[in-house]
Short mmCIF file of C-alpha atoms in Angstrom, two decimals:
data_model
loop_
_atom_site.label_atom_id
_atom_site.label_comp_id
_atom_site.label_asym_id
_atom_site.label_seq_id
_atom_site.Cartn_x
_atom_site.Cartn_y
_atom_site.Cartn_z
CA UNK A 805 -6.59 4.84 7.23
CA UNK A 806 -6.84 5.19 3.40
CA UNK A 807 -9.32 4.07 1.26
CA UNK A 808 -9.02 3.04 -2.51
CA UNK A 809 -11.06 6.04 -3.67
CA UNK A 810 -8.55 8.30 -2.09
CA UNK A 811 -5.95 6.73 -4.50
CA UNK A 812 -8.20 7.49 -7.37
CA UNK A 813 -8.57 11.12 -6.32
CA UNK A 814 -4.97 11.76 -5.23
CA UNK A 815 -2.92 9.61 -7.92
CA UNK A 816 -5.31 8.37 -10.91
CA UNK A 817 -7.18 11.67 -11.70
CA UNK A 818 -4.11 13.96 -11.64
CA UNK A 819 -2.24 11.49 -13.64
CA UNK A 820 -4.94 11.05 -16.24
CA UNK A 821 -5.79 14.65 -16.52
CA UNK A 822 -2.30 15.53 -16.87
CA UNK A 823 -1.93 13.24 -19.56
CA UNK A 824 -5.14 14.42 -21.39
CA UNK A 825 -3.99 17.94 -21.20
CA UNK A 826 -0.74 17.08 -22.82
CA UNK A 827 -2.62 14.95 -25.29
CA UNK A 828 -5.21 17.81 -26.16
CA UNK A 829 -2.43 20.35 -26.55
CA UNK A 830 -0.63 18.14 -28.65
CA UNK A 831 -3.50 17.97 -31.05
CA UNK A 832 -3.67 21.81 -31.39
CA UNK A 833 -6.47 22.89 -28.58
CA UNK A 834 -5.58 26.08 -26.81
CA UNK A 835 -5.25 26.21 -23.04
CA UNK A 836 -8.83 27.65 -22.60
CA UNK A 837 -10.18 25.00 -24.95
CA UNK A 838 -8.62 22.24 -22.94
CA UNK A 839 -10.19 23.69 -19.96
CA UNK A 840 -13.36 23.66 -21.38
CA UNK A 841 -13.34 20.16 -22.45
CA UNK A 842 -11.93 18.60 -19.21
CA UNK A 843 -14.11 20.70 -17.05
CA UNK A 844 -11.15 22.23 -15.13
CA UNK A 845 -9.73 25.99 -14.77
CA UNK A 846 -7.16 27.37 -16.94
CA UNK A 847 -4.76 27.82 -14.23
CA UNK A 848 -4.92 24.09 -13.53
CA UNK A 849 -4.22 23.17 -17.15
CA UNK A 850 -1.35 25.37 -16.99
CA UNK A 851 -0.05 23.54 -13.86
CA UNK A 852 -0.59 20.47 -15.87
CA UNK A 853 1.38 21.80 -18.81
CA UNK A 854 4.30 22.85 -16.89
CA UNK A 855 4.69 19.79 -14.85
CA UNK A 856 3.21 21.41 -11.50
CA UNK A 857 1.32 18.37 -10.63
CA UNK A 858 2.67 15.09 -9.59
CA UNK A 859 2.19 12.09 -11.87
CA UNK A 860 2.24 8.55 -10.72
CA UNK A 861 4.27 6.90 -13.36
CA UNK A 862 3.02 3.35 -12.70
CA UNK A 863 -0.41 4.71 -13.88
CA UNK A 864 0.87 6.83 -16.59
CA UNK A 865 3.03 3.65 -17.81
CA UNK A 866 -0.07 1.44 -17.89
CA UNK A 867 -0.94 0.41 -21.31
CA UNK A 868 -4.73 0.70 -20.73
CA UNK A 869 -4.57 4.20 -19.60
CA UNK A 870 -2.26 5.23 -22.33
CA UNK A 871 -4.62 3.73 -24.97
CA UNK A 872 -7.66 5.11 -23.23
CA UNK A 873 -5.99 8.69 -23.07
CA UNK A 874 -5.02 8.50 -26.70
CA UNK A 875 -8.48 7.40 -27.65
CA UNK A 876 -10.23 10.01 -25.76
CA UNK A 877 -7.85 12.84 -26.75
CA UNK A 878 -8.67 11.99 -30.20
CA UNK A 879 -12.57 11.72 -29.80
CA UNK A 880 -12.78 15.10 -27.48
CA UNK A 881 -10.40 16.91 -29.81
CA UNK A 882 -12.42 16.07 -32.86
CA UNK A 883 -15.87 16.18 -31.28
CA UNK A 884 -16.93 12.88 -31.68
CA UNK A 885 -16.71 12.19 -27.95
CA UNK A 886 -18.47 14.34 -25.17
CA UNK A 887 -17.20 15.04 -21.95
CA UNK A 888 -19.88 12.86 -20.46
CA UNK A 889 -18.84 9.99 -22.50
CA UNK A 890 -15.28 10.47 -21.63
CA UNK A 891 -16.10 10.32 -18.06
CA UNK A 892 -18.13 6.99 -18.54
CA UNK A 893 -15.26 5.53 -20.21
CA UNK A 894 -12.56 6.55 -17.29
CA UNK A 895 -15.20 5.20 -14.66
CA UNK A 896 -15.19 1.92 -16.37
CA UNK A 897 -11.43 1.91 -16.43
CA UNK A 898 -11.41 2.82 -12.82
CA UNK A 899 -13.57 0.04 -11.54
CA UNK A 900 -11.46 -2.28 -13.80
CA UNK A 901 -8.14 -1.07 -12.07
CA UNK A 902 -9.84 -1.22 -8.76
CA UNK A 903 -10.68 -5.04 -9.04
CA UNK A 904 -8.61 -7.54 -6.95
CA UNK A 905 -4.89 -7.63 -7.92
CA UNK A 906 -5.08 -4.85 -10.36
CA UNK A 907 -3.27 -1.62 -10.61
CA UNK A 908 -5.13 0.62 -8.26
CA UNK A 909 -5.82 -2.43 -5.98
CA UNK A 910 -1.98 -2.98 -5.54
CA UNK A 911 -1.46 0.65 -4.94
CA UNK A 912 -4.03 0.87 -2.27
CA UNK A 913 -2.55 -2.41 -0.71
CA UNK A 914 0.96 -0.90 -0.64
CA UNK A 915 -0.30 2.26 1.05
CA UNK A 916 -1.97 0.10 3.52
CA UNK A 917 0.07 -2.90 4.14
CA UNK A 918 -2.10 -3.91 7.09
CA UNK A 919 -4.46 -5.16 4.44
CA UNK A 920 -2.30 -8.34 4.12
CA UNK A 921 -3.01 -9.42 7.77
CA UNK A 922 -6.54 -10.61 6.49
CA UNK A 923 -5.09 -13.31 4.47
CA UNK A 924 -5.72 -14.47 1.01
CA UNK A 925 -9.41 -15.03 1.48
CA UNK A 926 -9.69 -11.16 2.23
CA UNK A 927 -10.88 -9.49 -0.97
CA UNK A 928 -11.32 -5.75 -0.04
CA UNK A 929 -11.30 -4.93 -3.82
CA UNK A 930 -14.13 -7.50 -4.60
CA UNK A 931 -16.97 -4.94 -5.38
CA UNK A 932 -19.57 -7.30 -3.44
CA UNK A 933 -17.53 -7.77 -0.36
CA UNK A 934 -18.72 -6.50 2.76
CA UNK A 935 -15.70 -4.16 3.43
CA UNK A 936 -15.88 -2.94 -0.06
CA UNK A 937 -19.29 -1.95 0.43
CA UNK A 938 -18.42 -0.32 3.89
CA UNK A 939 -15.74 1.47 2.16
CA UNK A 940 -17.85 3.12 -0.16
CA UNK A 941 -20.24 4.34 2.40
CA UNK A 942 -17.71 5.92 4.43
CA UNK A 943 -16.16 7.44 1.49
CA UNK A 944 -19.54 8.81 0.32
CA UNK A 945 -20.23 9.95 3.78
CA UNK A 946 -17.06 12.09 4.10
CA UNK A 947 -17.90 13.59 0.72
CA UNK A 948 -21.30 14.37 2.03
CA UNK A 949 -20.01 15.86 5.25
CA UNK A 950 -17.50 18.04 3.40
CA UNK A 951 -20.35 19.42 1.40
CA UNK A 952 -22.41 20.33 4.66
CA UNK A 953 -19.26 21.70 6.29
CA UNK A 954 -18.78 24.42 3.58
CA UNK A 955 -22.60 25.08 3.08
CA UNK A 956 -23.02 28.82 4.47
CA UNK A 957 -26.19 28.90 6.38
CA UNK A 958 -26.46 25.06 7.19
CA UNK A 959 -25.88 25.87 11.03
CA UNK A 960 -29.18 27.39 10.74
CA UNK A 961 -30.73 24.23 10.26
CA UNK A 962 -28.94 22.12 12.96
CA UNK A 963 -31.28 21.43 15.70
CA UNK A 964 -30.78 21.61 19.61
CA UNK A 965 -29.84 18.00 19.49
CA UNK A 966 -27.72 18.22 16.92
CA UNK A 967 -27.62 16.86 13.22
CA UNK A 968 -26.21 13.51 11.89
CA UNK A 969 -25.65 12.48 8.48
CA UNK A 970 -25.78 9.00 8.04
CA UNK A 971 -25.49 6.16 5.39
CA UNK A 972 -25.85 2.65 5.39
CA UNK A 973 -24.55 -0.55 3.57
CA UNK A 974 -26.86 -2.08 0.55
CA UNK A 975 -27.81 -5.16 2.91
CA UNK A 976 -28.24 -2.90 6.28
CA UNK A 977 -30.13 -4.90 8.91
CA UNK A 978 -29.28 -2.93 12.27
CA UNK A 979 -27.52 0.23 13.69
CA UNK A 980 -24.28 -1.44 13.17
CA UNK A 981 -24.87 -1.41 9.54
CA UNK A 982 -25.39 2.33 9.57
CA UNK A 983 -22.39 4.93 9.58
CA UNK A 984 -22.68 8.29 11.02
CA UNK A 985 -20.79 11.00 13.01
CA UNK A 986 -19.83 10.11 16.51
CA UNK A 987 -21.20 13.01 18.81
CA UNK A 988 -23.37 14.53 15.96
CA UNK A 989 -22.78 17.53 13.88
CA UNK A 990 -23.02 20.60 16.16
CA UNK A 991 -23.23 24.45 15.60
CA UNK A 992 -20.07 25.95 17.23
CA UNK A 993 -19.85 29.66 16.95
CA UNK A 994 -21.66 29.68 13.76
CA UNK A 995 -19.81 26.99 12.08
CA UNK A 996 -20.87 23.43 11.52
CA UNK A 997 -18.37 21.15 13.53
CA UNK A 998 -17.90 17.45 12.54
CA UNK A 999 -16.27 16.21 15.66
CA UNK A 1000 -14.57 13.00 14.26
CA UNK A 1001 -14.52 10.78 11.15
CA UNK A 1002 -17.77 8.90 10.35
CA UNK A 1003 -18.07 5.29 11.82
CA UNK A 1004 -20.48 2.48 11.74
CA UNK A 1005 -22.88 1.97 14.70
CA UNK A 1006 -22.54 5.31 16.24
CA UNK A 1007 -26.04 7.04 15.28
CA UNK A 1008 -28.70 5.12 16.89
CA UNK A 1009 -31.42 7.90 16.52
CA UNK A 1010 -31.09 8.94 12.66
CA UNK A 1011 -30.28 5.15 12.04
CA UNK A 1012 -33.46 3.78 13.22
CA UNK A 1013 -35.42 6.08 11.26
CA UNK A 1014 -33.46 5.37 8.19
CA UNK A 1015 -33.87 1.54 8.83
CA UNK A 1016 -37.35 1.72 9.60
CA UNK A 1017 -37.98 3.67 6.13
CA UNK A 1018 -36.10 0.92 4.43
CA UNK A 1019 -37.82 -1.98 6.02
CA UNK A 1020 -41.01 -0.84 4.68
CA UNK A 1021 -40.05 -0.40 1.18
CA UNK A 1022 -38.32 3.08 0.91
CA UNK A 1023 -35.48 3.13 -1.62
CA UNK A 1024 -33.26 5.05 0.36
CA UNK A 1025 -29.73 4.49 1.90
CA UNK A 1026 -28.90 7.68 3.66
CA UNK A 1027 -30.46 10.53 5.71
CA UNK A 1028 -29.92 13.46 7.95
CA UNK A 1029 -32.13 15.22 10.53
CA UNK A 1030 -32.50 19.06 10.74
CA UNK A 1031 -34.62 21.37 12.74
CA UNK A 1032 -38.35 21.29 11.81
CA UNK A 1033 -40.07 24.29 9.78
CA UNK A 1034 -43.08 24.13 7.76
CA UNK A 1035 -41.50 26.58 5.39
CA UNK A 1036 -38.70 23.86 4.67
CA UNK A 1037 -41.35 21.16 4.28
CA UNK A 1038 -43.09 23.33 1.71
CA UNK A 1039 -39.80 24.10 -0.18
CA UNK A 1040 -38.99 20.56 -0.13
CA UNK A 1041 -42.21 19.62 -1.59
CA UNK A 1042 -41.71 22.37 -4.24
CA UNK A 1043 -38.24 20.46 -5.11
CA UNK A 1044 -40.13 17.35 -5.83
CA UNK A 1045 -40.03 15.29 -2.37
CA UNK A 1046 -42.88 13.68 -0.76
CA UNK A 1047 -43.24 14.50 2.82
CA UNK A 1048 -45.23 12.21 5.59
CA UNK A 1049 -45.66 12.84 9.20
CA UNK A 1050 -45.04 10.17 11.81
CA UNK A 1051 -45.32 10.18 15.57
CA UNK A 1052 -41.94 9.89 17.60
CA UNK A 1053 -43.65 9.75 21.01
CA UNK A 1054 -44.32 5.98 20.29
CA UNK A 1055 -42.38 3.37 18.77
CA UNK A 1056 -40.42 5.09 16.05
CA UNK A 1057 -40.15 1.86 13.81
CA UNK A 1058 -43.81 1.17 13.82
CA UNK A 1059 -44.75 5.14 13.33
CA UNK A 1060 -42.25 5.36 10.39
CA UNK A 1061 -43.33 2.33 8.83
CA UNK A 1062 -47.12 3.51 8.89
CA UNK A 1063 -45.92 7.00 7.36
CA UNK A 1064 -44.02 5.05 4.70
CA UNK A 1065 -46.92 2.75 4.08
CA UNK A 1066 -49.22 5.79 3.78
CA UNK A 1067 -46.90 7.72 1.47
CA UNK A 1068 -44.50 4.94 -0.33
CA UNK A 1069 -42.58 7.68 -2.20
CA UNK A 1070 -41.83 9.57 0.87
CA UNK A 1071 -38.12 10.94 0.97
CA UNK A 1072 -38.87 13.49 3.83
CA UNK A 1073 -40.19 12.34 7.29
CA UNK A 1074 -41.06 14.94 9.90
CA UNK A 1075 -42.44 15.09 13.43
CA UNK A 1076 -44.00 18.21 15.07
CA UNK A 1077 -42.42 17.41 18.69
CA UNK A 1078 -44.13 16.76 21.92
CA UNK A 1079 -43.43 16.74 25.82
CA UNK A 1080 -39.49 16.63 25.80
CA UNK A 1081 -39.53 15.84 22.09
CA UNK A 1082 -37.66 18.27 19.72
CA UNK A 1083 -39.65 18.60 16.36
CA UNK A 1084 -37.53 17.47 13.54
CA UNK A 1085 -37.26 16.78 9.74
CA UNK A 1086 -35.51 13.68 8.38
CA UNK A 1087 -34.42 14.01 4.74
CA UNK A 1088 -33.63 10.77 3.11
CA UNK A 1089 -31.83 9.98 -0.16
CA UNK A 1090 -29.90 7.34 -2.18
CA UNK A 1091 -26.56 8.32 -0.67
CA UNK A 1092 -25.04 10.81 1.69
CA UNK A 1093 -23.86 13.14 -0.93
CA UNK A 1094 -27.29 13.36 -2.70
CA UNK A 1095 -28.72 14.06 0.99
CA UNK A 1096 -26.17 16.89 1.68
CA UNK A 1097 -26.96 18.49 -1.86
CA UNK A 1098 -30.53 18.60 -0.75
CA UNK A 1099 -29.78 20.38 2.31
CA UNK A 1100 -27.59 22.70 0.41
CA UNK A 1101 -30.12 23.73 -1.91
CA UNK A 1102 -32.36 24.79 1.09
CA UNK A 1103 -30.16 27.62 2.27
#
């Protein structure tokens, strides 16, 4: 299974960076200056310069790509365009090329011919389509999981029941609209272990907390459970999070709802445990990556 975002990362970005690096070098910038402008290492610039990075010819030959590279090269070299402005312009172009029937959409459909089985009414590259939304959720979840896997000290936050990083679609109503890790994330010999790729409908517990928070007005779309520690609550509060306690011994949806109604800005929910219930903290956020980044900041 391959998502269009992977085409962007594996094909589009290396191609555009190679073209931009060459353009900037042609305009007289040194290797170190090119690296600074593009936010990459000098060794990466060297690889682009020596043709050590594979370029997708169809992307490189696209007139819109060539035109934007020329425009950005001129602006970046002359100081009229900032790296952030260049990034925004590239994002706009990516969204255009991802739309139905366009270049990145074509490359994606060629890489995954099975998409044709869904017929002409199937619009995976329609930004508003259900599958497109699901694709974005899974892609964000994968990136968030990579952050956690590479975060030294994260295993110390994994509770006995395991952690799960989850994310939901924009119109999520039930557990099947929430993606998570099958089997949860566990500490295996000091290493955070993600046993399988994320899927929808596999995390009932963390998903219920996320869904309950959303139903009561919380502007969140992702969450994770970690071990409870009052010091973690304090540290999260110092970082600008609002925390609210709920009772997990009864109806979770009602308890979470009551906590959110009392603290509408809450992005941290916690319960201190009970008979047979492990105390836990739930960190919520706008997407899986931001939640993972919050966890990384704690260790």
